[in-house]
């Protein structure tokens, strides 16, 4: 049995019984990376020397009691700033950003838990994409079948957990970038309520939508990681000052009496939901019914406008946020520029990839004089309607459940030249970000032919992650999907 098959709780028990050491766990992570990384390509930067040294120190200082993350190897998406460890956002613009001067708040929190950062994970450039094919370095591949995409933009974060290279990872979610790769790779991924986890040190894509969250193999592990990284931060003006409950305490409360809403739009073939995805979600709903929950159909009528509104809003915010990358202070700096404006143009042209340029141009257009009211303002109004749809459902129901993605993973190269089709694939995840509510993806089965994972999405009202964990844990314990492993590197 691989050490990566143990839960965080089990690993802590083995550390205290001396069956394992922190050094064993860290070395196991790097051994696994050596074994499968050529196939998966999850990592952009490794932190081996420092990680092994920290592991040695943690072994020597092992206290009688530890938190669940003590000494546990983790991977970090490469748009989360790590002091002294290269942070590139998978962009050539930041290829030489080798020595950041500070840690993101979530990294500070992991350090306080004495977690061990193994390295930085591949992603779509500046978190713009749904397949990790927009990385300017190389494509990450799905561990279940390396001909297929792992999803994105947190594709490296999901693939590394699924491949058993790390015990958990952090990703960021702007329009589904944690949940969709979690669905494609068969792991558990949570987008927390906007403001629950600090964004300080997260390189901004769309500031009103971005949120950091955990990817793990089990729901229980996910609760432990969120417990560690959630909380108010004075460095983030959008951070919410709310009480953080003990997420682990509610896991075993069961779902008897839980009221589940299923939006008819989320199972509609008009939204591109494949029949086998609908079949697996409907089977999952039957499991919930057997556990004592009630299930009713509802409507989220404005969800059909979510994709259009999102790409206007996210691109507008991106065009403003990425203006700071100008070739002056850090990052790509063009040679032989004739003047300051020429330096800006050449540096940004050389440093940014095609998708980033596309979104900057769209956002700049939407914010321009004469078009602001017609596009950006209208998209904000639609966003309000989408939030009101969620608020209305949550007046009567505890959670909303549906698919995470309309399809399982698709082949590398299949959609990269058709960005509009790829954008439409985010139809089920985007409304959650626009409304600011929390959402989780967890495995609910596999496609019939390719045996690729299919994800179930559970959504709750603002700051009600504990109900998501309660529902997800009950479903996970009643099924076996989370126990399956990809056949990678010669062993499951």
Short mmCIF file of C-alpha atoms in Angstrom, two decimals:
data_model
loop_
_atom_site.label_atom_id
_atom_site.label_comp_id
_atom_site.label_asym_id
_atom_site.label_seq_id
_atom_site.Cartn_x
_atom_site.Cartn_y
_atom_site.Cartn_z
CA UNK A 1 0.00 0.00 0.00
CA UNK A 2 1.40 3.40 -1.04
CA UNK A 3 1.77 6.08 1.63
CA UNK A 4 -0.38 8.23 -0.65
CA UNK A 5 -3.36 5.96 0.07
CA UNK A 6 -3.39 7.05 3.72
CA UNK A 7 -5.50 9.97 4.93
CA UNK A 8 -3.92 12.89 6.78
CA UNK A 9 -5.25 11.51 10.06
CA UNK A 10 -3.72 8.09 9.39
CA UNK A 11 -0.39 9.66 8.44
CA UNK A 12 -0.24 11.58 11.71
CA UNK A 13 -0.85 8.33 13.62
CA UNK A 14 2.01 6.67 11.74
CA UNK A 15 4.32 9.62 12.38
CA UNK A 16 3.66 9.38 16.13
CA UNK A 17 4.02 5.60 16.22
CA UNK A 18 7.40 6.02 14.45
CA UNK A 19 6.25 3.81 11.55
CA UNK A 20 7.02 6.77 9.30
CA UNK A 21 9.03 9.96 9.57
CA UNK A 22 8.44 13.31 7.89
CA UNK A 23 11.61 12.64 5.91
CA UNK A 24 10.06 9.38 4.68
CA UNK A 25 6.98 11.23 3.43
CA UNK A 26 8.94 13.98 1.70
CA UNK A 27 11.31 11.49 0.09
CA UNK A 28 8.32 9.39 -1.02
CA UNK A 29 6.86 12.46 -2.74
CA UNK A 30 10.09 13.13 -4.65
CA UNK A 31 10.48 9.43 -5.51
CA UNK A 32 6.96 9.42 -6.92
CA UNK A 33 7.67 12.61 -8.86
CA UNK A 34 10.77 10.96 -10.35
CA UNK A 35 8.64 7.96 -11.28
CA UNK A 36 5.69 9.63 -13.00
CA UNK A 37 6.52 13.28 -13.68
CA UNK A 38 7.73 12.60 -17.21
CA UNK A 39 4.23 11.32 -17.99
CA UNK A 40 2.16 13.84 -15.99
CA UNK A 41 4.23 17.04 -15.99
CA UNK A 42 2.50 18.56 -12.97
CA UNK A 43 5.39 20.60 -11.58
CA UNK A 44 7.16 23.70 -12.85
CA UNK A 45 9.58 24.12 -9.93
CA UNK A 46 10.72 21.73 -7.19
CA UNK A 47 11.87 22.68 -3.71
CA UNK A 48 13.78 19.49 -2.91
CA UNK A 49 16.79 20.66 -0.93
CA UNK A 50 14.81 22.99 1.33
CA UNK A 51 11.95 20.49 1.75
CA UNK A 52 14.25 17.65 2.84
CA UNK A 53 16.03 19.95 5.26
CA UNK A 54 12.72 21.09 6.78
CA UNK A 55 11.61 17.46 7.05
CA UNK A 56 14.72 16.62 9.01
CA UNK A 57 14.07 19.52 11.40
CA UNK A 58 10.43 18.48 11.88
CA UNK A 59 11.49 14.91 12.70
CA UNK A 60 13.86 16.20 15.37
CA UNK A 61 11.23 18.53 16.84
CA UNK A 62 8.25 16.13 16.68
CA UNK A 63 5.86 17.19 19.50
CA UNK A 64 3.57 14.81 21.37
CA UNK A 65 0.52 16.13 19.54
CA UNK A 66 0.42 17.60 16.06
CA UNK A 67 -2.07 19.19 13.70
CA UNK A 68 -3.23 17.18 10.66
CA UNK A 69 -0.84 18.96 8.26
CA UNK A 70 2.32 18.57 10.34
CA UNK A 71 5.11 17.42 8.04
CA UNK A 72 2.77 16.60 5.15
CA UNK A 73 4.10 17.35 1.63
CA UNK A 74 1.98 19.80 -0.40
CA UNK A 75 2.06 21.26 -3.90
CA UNK A 76 1.25 24.91 -4.59
CA UNK A 77 -0.21 26.39 -7.76
CA UNK A 78 2.35 28.63 -9.40
CA UNK A 79 0.29 31.83 -9.09
CA UNK A 80 0.58 31.76 -5.28
CA UNK A 81 3.66 33.66 -4.16
CA UNK A 82 6.29 31.69 -2.23
CA UNK A 83 9.22 33.46 -0.63
CA UNK A 84 12.50 32.48 -2.25
CA UNK A 85 10.80 29.93 -4.54
CA UNK A 86 10.24 30.76 -8.20
CA UNK A 87 6.71 31.92 -9.03
CA UNK A 88 5.94 32.20 -12.76
CA UNK A 89 2.15 31.93 -13.22
CA UNK A 90 3.23 29.54 -16.04
CA UNK A 91 4.08 32.66 -18.07
CA UNK A 92 7.25 33.61 -19.89
CA UNK A 93 6.69 37.10 -18.53
CA UNK A 94 7.64 35.87 -15.05
CA UNK A 95 10.11 33.15 -16.07
CA UNK A 96 12.87 34.95 -14.17
CA UNK A 97 10.84 35.73 -11.01
CA UNK A 98 13.09 33.40 -9.03
CA UNK A 99 13.18 34.99 -5.60
CA UNK A 100 9.89 36.52 -4.39
CA UNK A 101 10.36 38.55 -1.21
CA UNK A 102 7.32 37.36 0.74
CA UNK A 103 4.89 34.47 1.20
CA UNK A 104 1.20 34.59 0.37
CA UNK A 105 -1.01 34.48 3.45
CA UNK A 106 -2.03 30.88 2.72
CA UNK A 107 1.66 29.90 2.66
CA UNK A 108 2.20 31.65 6.00
CA UNK A 109 -0.70 29.63 7.37
CA UNK A 110 0.70 26.35 6.03
CA UNK A 111 4.08 27.20 7.50
CA UNK A 112 2.46 27.74 10.90
CA UNK A 113 0.98 24.24 10.53
CA UNK A 114 4.51 22.98 9.74
CA UNK A 115 3.48 21.67 6.32
CA UNK A 116 6.21 21.03 3.73
CA UNK A 117 6.02 22.71 0.31
CA UNK A 118 7.31 20.27 -2.31
CA UNK A 119 7.17 22.61 -5.30
CA UNK A 120 5.10 24.81 -7.61
CA UNK A 121 2.49 23.35 -9.94
CA UNK A 122 1.76 23.94 -13.60
CA UNK A 123 -1.32 25.92 -14.68
CA UNK A 124 -2.83 27.85 -17.54
CA UNK A 125 -0.90 31.10 -17.93
CA UNK A 126 -2.12 33.64 -15.36
CA UNK A 127 -4.95 31.16 -14.60
CA UNK A 128 -6.59 31.80 -17.99
CA UNK A 129 -7.79 28.52 -19.43
CA UNK A 130 -9.59 25.25 -18.80
CA UNK A 131 -7.06 22.61 -19.86
CA UNK A 132 -3.54 23.70 -18.72
CA UNK A 133 -2.65 23.77 -22.42
CA UNK A 134 -2.20 27.54 -22.07
CA UNK A 135 0.89 27.06 -19.89
CA UNK A 136 3.85 28.64 -21.67
CA UNK A 137 6.07 25.74 -20.53
CA UNK A 138 4.34 22.43 -21.31
CA UNK A 139 1.01 20.63 -21.11
CA UNK A 140 0.11 18.82 -17.90
CA UNK A 141 -1.56 15.46 -18.62
CA UNK A 142 -4.44 13.64 -16.96
CA UNK A 143 -3.11 10.79 -14.78
CA UNK A 144 -6.08 8.59 -15.72
CA UNK A 145 -5.11 8.76 -19.39
CA UNK A 146 -2.18 10.91 -20.43
CA UNK A 147 -3.71 11.56 -23.86
CA UNK A 148 -6.33 13.67 -22.10
CA UNK A 149 -6.30 17.10 -20.45
CA UNK A 150 -6.35 17.40 -16.63
CA UNK A 151 -8.58 20.47 -16.77
CA UNK A 152 -7.57 23.95 -15.75
CA UNK A 153 -6.44 26.35 -14.82
CA UNK A 154 -5.36 24.37 -11.72
CA UNK A 155 -4.54 21.33 -13.85
CA UNK A 156 -1.16 20.75 -12.22
CA UNK A 157 -2.72 20.97 -8.75
CA UNK A 158 -5.35 18.32 -9.54
CA UNK A 159 -3.05 16.03 -11.51
CA UNK A 160 -0.37 16.00 -8.80
CA UNK A 161 -2.89 14.82 -6.19
CA UNK A 162 -4.46 12.25 -8.52
CA UNK A 163 -1.03 10.91 -9.51
CA UNK A 164 0.06 10.53 -5.87
CA UNK A 165 2.87 13.08 -6.12
CA UNK A 166 1.59 15.11 -3.15
CA UNK A 167 -0.97 14.50 -0.41
CA UNK A 168 -2.81 17.74 -1.14
CA UNK A 169 -2.40 20.90 -3.15
CA UNK A 170 -3.65 24.46 -3.33
CA UNK A 171 -5.26 25.87 -6.46
CA UNK A 172 -7.18 28.99 -7.37
CA UNK A 173 -10.69 29.18 -8.76
CA UNK A 174 -11.93 32.14 -10.83
CA UNK A 175 -14.62 30.42 -12.90
CA UNK A 176 -14.20 26.77 -11.98
CA UNK A 177 -10.43 26.37 -12.01
CA UNK A 178 -10.34 24.14 -8.90
CA UNK A 179 -13.59 22.24 -9.40
CA UNK A 180 -13.31 21.42 -13.11
CA UNK A 181 -9.79 19.89 -12.90
CA UNK A 182 -10.87 18.09 -9.71
CA UNK A 183 -13.72 16.60 -11.75
CA UNK A 184 -11.46 15.63 -14.67
CA UNK A 185 -8.82 14.07 -12.37
CA UNK A 186 -11.14 12.35 -9.91
CA UNK A 187 -10.17 14.25 -6.75
CA UNK A 188 -11.94 16.50 -4.25
CA UNK A 189 -11.69 20.23 -4.94
CA UNK A 190 -13.32 23.11 -3.05
CA UNK A 191 -13.85 26.71 -4.08
CA UNK A 192 -14.54 28.45 -0.76
CA UNK A 193 -16.90 31.37 -0.28
CA UNK A 194 -15.37 34.54 -1.70
CA UNK A 195 -13.46 36.19 1.14
CA UNK A 196 -13.10 33.10 3.36
CA UNK A 197 -9.48 32.49 2.29
CA UNK A 198 -7.08 35.40 1.87
CA UNK A 199 -6.07 36.39 -1.65
CA UNK A 200 -2.97 38.24 -0.45
CA UNK A 201 -0.08 36.82 -2.45
CA UNK A 202 -2.31 35.32 -5.14
CA UNK A 203 -1.32 36.89 -8.46
CA UNK A 204 -4.58 38.50 -9.52
CA UNK A 205 -6.55 37.47 -12.58
CA UNK A 206 -10.04 38.76 -11.71
CA UNK A 207 -10.04 40.17 -8.20
CA UNK A 208 -13.79 39.95 -7.55
CA UNK A 209 -13.86 36.26 -8.55
CA UNK A 210 -10.51 34.66 -7.59
CA UNK A 211 -10.41 32.37 -4.56
CA UNK A 212 -7.76 29.94 -3.28
CA UNK A 213 -8.90 26.46 -2.24
CA UNK A 214 -7.69 22.91 -1.50
CA UNK A 215 -7.51 19.79 -3.67
CA UNK A 216 -7.29 16.43 -1.89
CA UNK A 217 -8.09 12.75 -2.30
CA UNK A 218 -10.79 12.67 0.37
CA UNK A 219 -13.44 15.00 1.77
CA UNK A 220 -12.01 14.70 5.29
CA UNK A 221 -8.54 15.76 4.12
CA UNK A 222 -10.10 18.68 2.28
CA UNK A 223 -11.78 19.87 5.49
CA UNK A 224 -8.47 19.77 7.33
CA UNK A 225 -6.70 21.86 4.68
CA UNK A 226 -9.47 24.46 4.54
CA UNK A 227 -9.38 24.68 8.34
CA UNK A 228 -5.71 25.62 8.09
CA UNK A 229 -5.95 28.26 5.36
CA UNK A 230 -9.32 29.94 6.12
CA UNK A 231 -9.61 33.11 8.18
CA UNK A 232 -9.46 36.88 8.15
CA UNK A 233 -6.36 38.62 6.77
CA UNK A 234 -5.52 42.29 7.31
CA UNK A 235 -3.51 42.32 4.09
CA UNK A 236 -6.59 41.54 1.97
CA UNK A 237 -9.32 44.18 1.92
CA UNK A 238 -11.83 41.63 0.58
CA UNK A 239 -11.13 39.14 3.38
CA UNK A 240 -14.23 38.39 5.43
CA UNK A 241 -14.01 38.66 9.21
CA UNK A 242 -16.23 35.70 10.09
CA UNK A 243 -16.02 32.90 12.62
CA UNK A 244 -14.43 29.74 11.23
CA UNK A 245 -16.26 26.61 12.40
CA UNK A 246 -14.56 23.26 12.94
CA UNK A 247 -15.29 21.64 9.60
CA UNK A 248 -14.20 18.20 10.77
CA UNK A 249 -16.73 18.15 13.61
CA UNK A 250 -19.72 18.14 11.24
CA UNK A 251 -18.50 15.51 8.79
CA UNK A 252 -20.33 12.59 10.37
CA UNK A 253 -23.63 14.38 11.03
CA UNK A 254 -25.26 12.65 8.07
CA UNK A 255 -27.75 14.05 5.57
CA UNK A 256 -31.06 12.88 6.99
CA UNK A 257 -33.52 15.72 6.40
CA UNK A 258 -31.10 17.61 4.13
CA UNK A 259 -33.00 19.48 1.42
CA UNK A 260 -31.30 19.21 -1.97
CA UNK A 261 -32.15 21.40 -4.97
CA UNK A 262 -31.33 20.20 -8.48
CA UNK A 263 -31.49 22.98 -11.10
CA UNK A 264 -33.16 21.72 -14.26
CA UNK A 265 -30.66 23.81 -16.24
CA UNK A 266 -27.76 21.75 -14.79
CA UNK A 267 -29.04 18.50 -16.30
CA UNK A 268 -30.19 19.90 -19.62
CA UNK A 269 -28.83 18.59 -22.91
CA UNK A 270 -29.17 22.16 -24.18
CA UNK A 271 -26.25 23.07 -21.90
CA UNK A 272 -24.20 20.26 -23.42
CA UNK A 273 -24.59 17.84 -20.51
CA UNK A 274 -23.56 14.44 -21.84
CA UNK A 275 -25.98 11.56 -21.11
CA UNK A 276 -23.43 9.56 -19.11
CA UNK A 277 -22.72 12.59 -16.92
CA UNK A 278 -26.43 13.07 -16.25
CA UNK A 279 -26.74 9.34 -15.53
CA UNK A 280 -23.97 9.41 -12.90
CA UNK A 281 -25.38 12.54 -11.23
CA UNK A 282 -28.87 11.06 -11.09
CA UNK A 283 -27.41 7.91 -9.52
CA UNK A 284 -25.66 10.08 -6.93
CA UNK A 285 -28.96 11.80 -6.12
CA UNK A 286 -30.50 8.38 -5.48
CA UNK A 287 -27.71 7.72 -2.97
CA UNK A 288 -28.60 10.94 -1.16
CA UNK A 289 -32.26 9.93 -1.09
CA UNK A 290 -31.33 6.54 0.38
CA UNK A 291 -29.42 8.38 3.13
CA UNK A 292 -32.51 10.40 4.11
CA UNK A 293 -32.18 13.58 2.05
CA UNK A 294 -34.98 15.04 -0.05
CA UNK A 295 -34.42 16.07 -3.68
CA UNK A 296 -36.48 18.61 -5.66
CA UNK A 297 -36.08 20.20 -9.06
CA UNK A 298 -35.64 23.98 -9.12
CA UNK A 299 -34.67 26.61 -11.66
CA UNK A 300 -31.76 29.03 -11.85
CA UNK A 301 -33.17 30.95 -14.83
CA UNK A 302 -30.32 33.39 -15.35
CA UNK A 303 -27.57 30.78 -15.38
CA UNK A 304 -27.73 30.70 -19.18
CA UNK A 305 -26.23 34.20 -19.22
CA UNK A 306 -23.40 33.33 -16.82
CA UNK A 307 -20.70 32.47 -19.36
CA UNK A 308 -21.16 35.70 -21.33
CA UNK A 309 -21.27 37.84 -18.19
CA UNK A 310 -18.26 36.09 -16.69
CA UNK A 311 -15.97 36.50 -19.67
CA UNK A 312 -16.78 40.20 -19.89
CA UNK A 313 -16.21 40.78 -16.16
CA UNK A 314 -13.19 38.53 -15.74
CA UNK A 315 -11.50 39.89 -18.86
CA UNK A 316 -12.17 43.46 -17.78
CA UNK A 317 -10.58 42.86 -14.39
CA UNK A 318 -7.70 41.02 -16.04
CA UNK A 319 -6.98 43.91 -18.36
CA UNK A 320 -6.62 46.19 -15.31
CA UNK A 321 -4.71 43.70 -13.12
CA UNK A 322 -2.20 42.71 -15.80
CA UNK A 323 -1.36 46.34 -16.59
CA UNK A 324 1.25 46.08 -13.81
CA UNK A 325 3.31 43.73 -15.98
CA UNK A 326 5.07 46.42 -17.95
CA UNK A 327 8.70 45.29 -18.23
CA UNK A 328 9.90 48.00 -15.84
CA UNK A 329 10.01 46.55 -12.32
CA UNK A 330 10.27 42.79 -12.82
CA UNK A 331 9.68 40.06 -15.34
CA UNK A 332 10.13 40.12 -19.11
CA UNK A 333 11.94 43.21 -20.39
CA UNK A 334 12.31 43.67 -24.13
CA UNK A 335 15.64 44.57 -25.68
CA UNK A 336 16.21 47.46 -28.08
CA UNK A 337 13.09 49.44 -27.20
CA UNK A 338 13.10 52.91 -28.73
CA UNK A 339 11.11 54.60 -25.94
CA UNK A 340 8.96 53.86 -22.91
CA UNK A 341 5.79 53.05 -24.86
CA UNK A 342 7.78 50.79 -27.18
CA UNK A 343 9.20 49.02 -24.11
CA UNK A 344 5.70 48.36 -22.79
CA UNK A 345 4.49 47.02 -26.14
CA UNK A 346 7.45 44.78 -26.83
CA UNK A 347 7.71 43.41 -23.30
CA UNK A 348 4.04 42.52 -23.12
CA UNK A 349 4.00 41.12 -26.67
CA UNK A 350 6.97 38.87 -25.91
CA UNK A 351 5.91 37.89 -22.38
CA UNK A 352 2.20 37.11 -22.71
CA UNK A 353 0.69 34.13 -24.51
CA UNK A 354 -2.22 34.18 -26.95
CA UNK A 355 -5.02 33.50 -24.45
CA UNK A 356 -3.80 36.19 -22.07
CA UNK A 357 -3.60 38.70 -24.90
CA UNK A 358 -7.08 37.71 -26.07
CA UNK A 359 -8.60 38.38 -22.65
CA UNK A 360 -6.71 41.64 -22.11
CA UNK A 361 -8.02 42.92 -25.45
CA UNK A 362 -11.59 41.82 -24.72
CA UNK A 363 -11.48 43.42 -21.26
CA UNK A 364 -9.98 46.66 -22.51
CA UNK A 365 -12.71 46.87 -25.15
CA UNK A 366 -15.48 46.21 -22.59
CA UNK A 367 -14.16 48.98 -20.33
CA UNK A 368 -13.60 51.51 -23.09
CA UNK A 369 -15.56 54.73 -23.49
CA UNK A 370 -18.79 54.14 -25.36
CA UNK A 371 -18.91 50.41 -24.58
CA UNK A 372 -18.72 50.35 -20.78
CA UNK A 373 -22.49 50.68 -20.25
CA UNK A 374 -23.37 48.26 -23.04
CA UNK A 375 -21.04 45.48 -21.88
CA UNK A 376 -19.35 45.79 -18.47
CA UNK A 377 -22.25 47.45 -16.67
CA UNK A 378 -24.77 45.05 -18.24
CA UNK A 379 -22.64 42.07 -17.18
CA UNK A 380 -22.59 43.36 -13.60
CA UNK A 381 -26.38 43.61 -13.66
CA UNK A 382 -26.62 40.01 -14.88
CA UNK A 383 -24.25 38.98 -12.10
CA UNK A 384 -26.67 40.44 -9.57
CA UNK A 385 -29.55 38.47 -11.09
CA UNK A 386 -27.53 35.25 -10.89
CA UNK A 387 -26.74 35.88 -7.23
CA UNK A 388 -30.42 36.55 -6.55
CA UNK A 389 -31.31 33.20 -8.18
CA UNK A 390 -29.03 31.42 -5.71
CA UNK A 391 -30.34 33.43 -2.77
CA UNK A 392 -33.91 32.50 -3.64
CA UNK A 393 -33.14 28.76 -3.83
CA UNK A 394 -31.23 28.83 -0.55
CA UNK A 395 -34.28 30.25 1.21
CA UNK A 396 -35.81 26.75 0.97
CA UNK A 397 -32.90 24.36 0.37
CA UNK A 398 -29.63 23.47 2.08
CA UNK A 399 -27.52 22.62 -0.97
CA UNK A 400 -27.66 22.66 -4.76
CA UNK A 401 -26.32 19.57 -6.52
CA UNK A 402 -25.51 18.91 -10.18
CA UNK A 403 -22.60 17.98 -12.43
CA UNK A 404 -19.30 19.83 -12.17
CA UNK A 405 -18.61 19.72 -15.90
CA UNK A 406 -20.87 18.84 -18.83
CA UNK A 407 -18.34 16.21 -19.99
CA UNK A 408 -15.47 14.09 -18.73
CA UNK A 409 -11.96 15.13 -19.77
CA UNK A 410 -11.30 15.45 -23.50
CA UNK A 411 -8.17 14.81 -25.51
CA UNK A 412 -5.22 17.18 -25.54
CA UNK A 413 -5.52 19.47 -28.57
CA UNK A 414 -9.21 18.74 -29.09
CA UNK A 415 -10.53 22.19 -28.13
CA UNK A 416 -7.49 24.45 -27.82
CA UNK A 417 -8.17 26.07 -31.21
CA UNK A 418 -11.84 26.71 -30.40
CA UNK A 419 -11.84 29.05 -27.39
CA UNK A 420 -15.59 29.76 -27.52
CA UNK A 421 -16.43 26.07 -27.17
CA UNK A 422 -13.95 25.77 -24.34
CA UNK A 423 -15.43 28.82 -22.59
CA UNK A 424 -18.91 27.24 -22.81
CA UNK A 425 -17.65 24.16 -20.94
CA UNK A 426 -17.50 26.30 -17.77
CA UNK A 427 -21.27 26.83 -17.78
CA UNK A 428 -21.82 24.85 -14.54
CA UNK A 429 -18.98 26.30 -12.47
CA UNK A 430 -19.01 29.98 -13.44
CA UNK A 431 -22.32 30.91 -11.71
CA UNK A 432 -20.82 29.88 -8.35
CA UNK A 433 -18.01 32.43 -8.72
CA UNK A 434 -20.34 35.17 -9.92
CA UNK A 435 -22.51 34.65 -6.83
CA UNK A 436 -19.54 34.27 -4.47
CA UNK A 437 -20.93 31.07 -2.92
CA UNK A 438 -18.88 27.95 -2.11
CA UNK A 439 -18.81 24.88 -4.34
CA UNK A 440 -17.11 21.49 -4.25
CA UNK A 441 -16.44 18.81 -6.84
CA UNK A 442 -16.00 15.19 -5.80
CA UNK A 443 -15.95 11.95 -7.82
CA UNK A 444 -19.32 10.35 -8.60
CA UNK A 445 -18.33 7.76 -11.18
CA UNK A 446 -16.46 7.15 -14.41
CA UNK A 447 -17.27 7.44 -18.10
CA UNK A 448 -18.44 4.20 -19.63
CA UNK A 449 -15.91 3.87 -22.45
CA UNK A 450 -12.76 5.74 -21.43
CA UNK A 451 -13.10 5.23 -17.64
CA UNK A 452 -12.36 8.91 -17.01
CA UNK A 453 -13.67 10.49 -13.79
CA UNK A 454 -16.95 12.40 -13.58
CA UNK A 455 -17.47 15.06 -10.91
CA UNK A 456 -20.47 15.90 -8.72
CA UNK A 457 -20.81 19.56 -7.70
CA UNK A 458 -22.27 20.53 -4.32
CA UNK A 459 -23.05 24.23 -3.75
CA UNK A 460 -24.15 25.93 -0.52
CA UNK A 461 -24.97 29.43 0.65
CA UNK A 462 -22.29 31.93 1.67
CA UNK A 463 -19.92 30.69 4.41
CA UNK A 464 -21.76 27.38 4.72
CA UNK A 465 -18.86 25.12 3.76
CA UNK A 466 -19.70 22.89 6.71
CA UNK A 467 -22.92 21.78 5.01
CA UNK A 468 -21.00 20.99 1.82
CA UNK A 469 -18.56 18.87 3.81
CA UNK A 470 -21.38 17.13 5.64
CA UNK A 471 -23.16 16.22 2.40
CA UNK A 472 -19.96 15.31 0.51
CA UNK A 473 -18.65 13.09 3.31
CA UNK A 474 -21.94 11.19 3.60
CA UNK A 475 -21.93 10.53 -0.14
CA UNK A 476 -18.25 9.58 -0.19
CA UNK A 477 -18.68 7.08 2.65
CA UNK A 478 -21.63 5.47 0.85
CA UNK A 479 -19.68 4.97 -2.40
CA UNK A 480 -16.34 3.64 -3.61
CA UNK A 481 -15.40 6.10 -6.37
CA UNK A 482 -12.78 7.92 -4.30
CA UNK A 483 -10.88 4.67 -3.68
CA UNK A 484 -10.02 4.09 -7.34
CA UNK A 485 -6.55 5.13 -8.54
CA UNK A 486 -5.16 5.79 -12.00
CA UNK A 487 -2.86 3.13 -13.40
CA UNK A 488 0.21 5.32 -13.68
CA UNK A 489 3.88 4.45 -13.32
CA UNK A 490 3.07 0.76 -13.40
CA UNK A 491 0.97 0.65 -10.21
CA UNK A 492 -2.43 1.83 -8.99
#
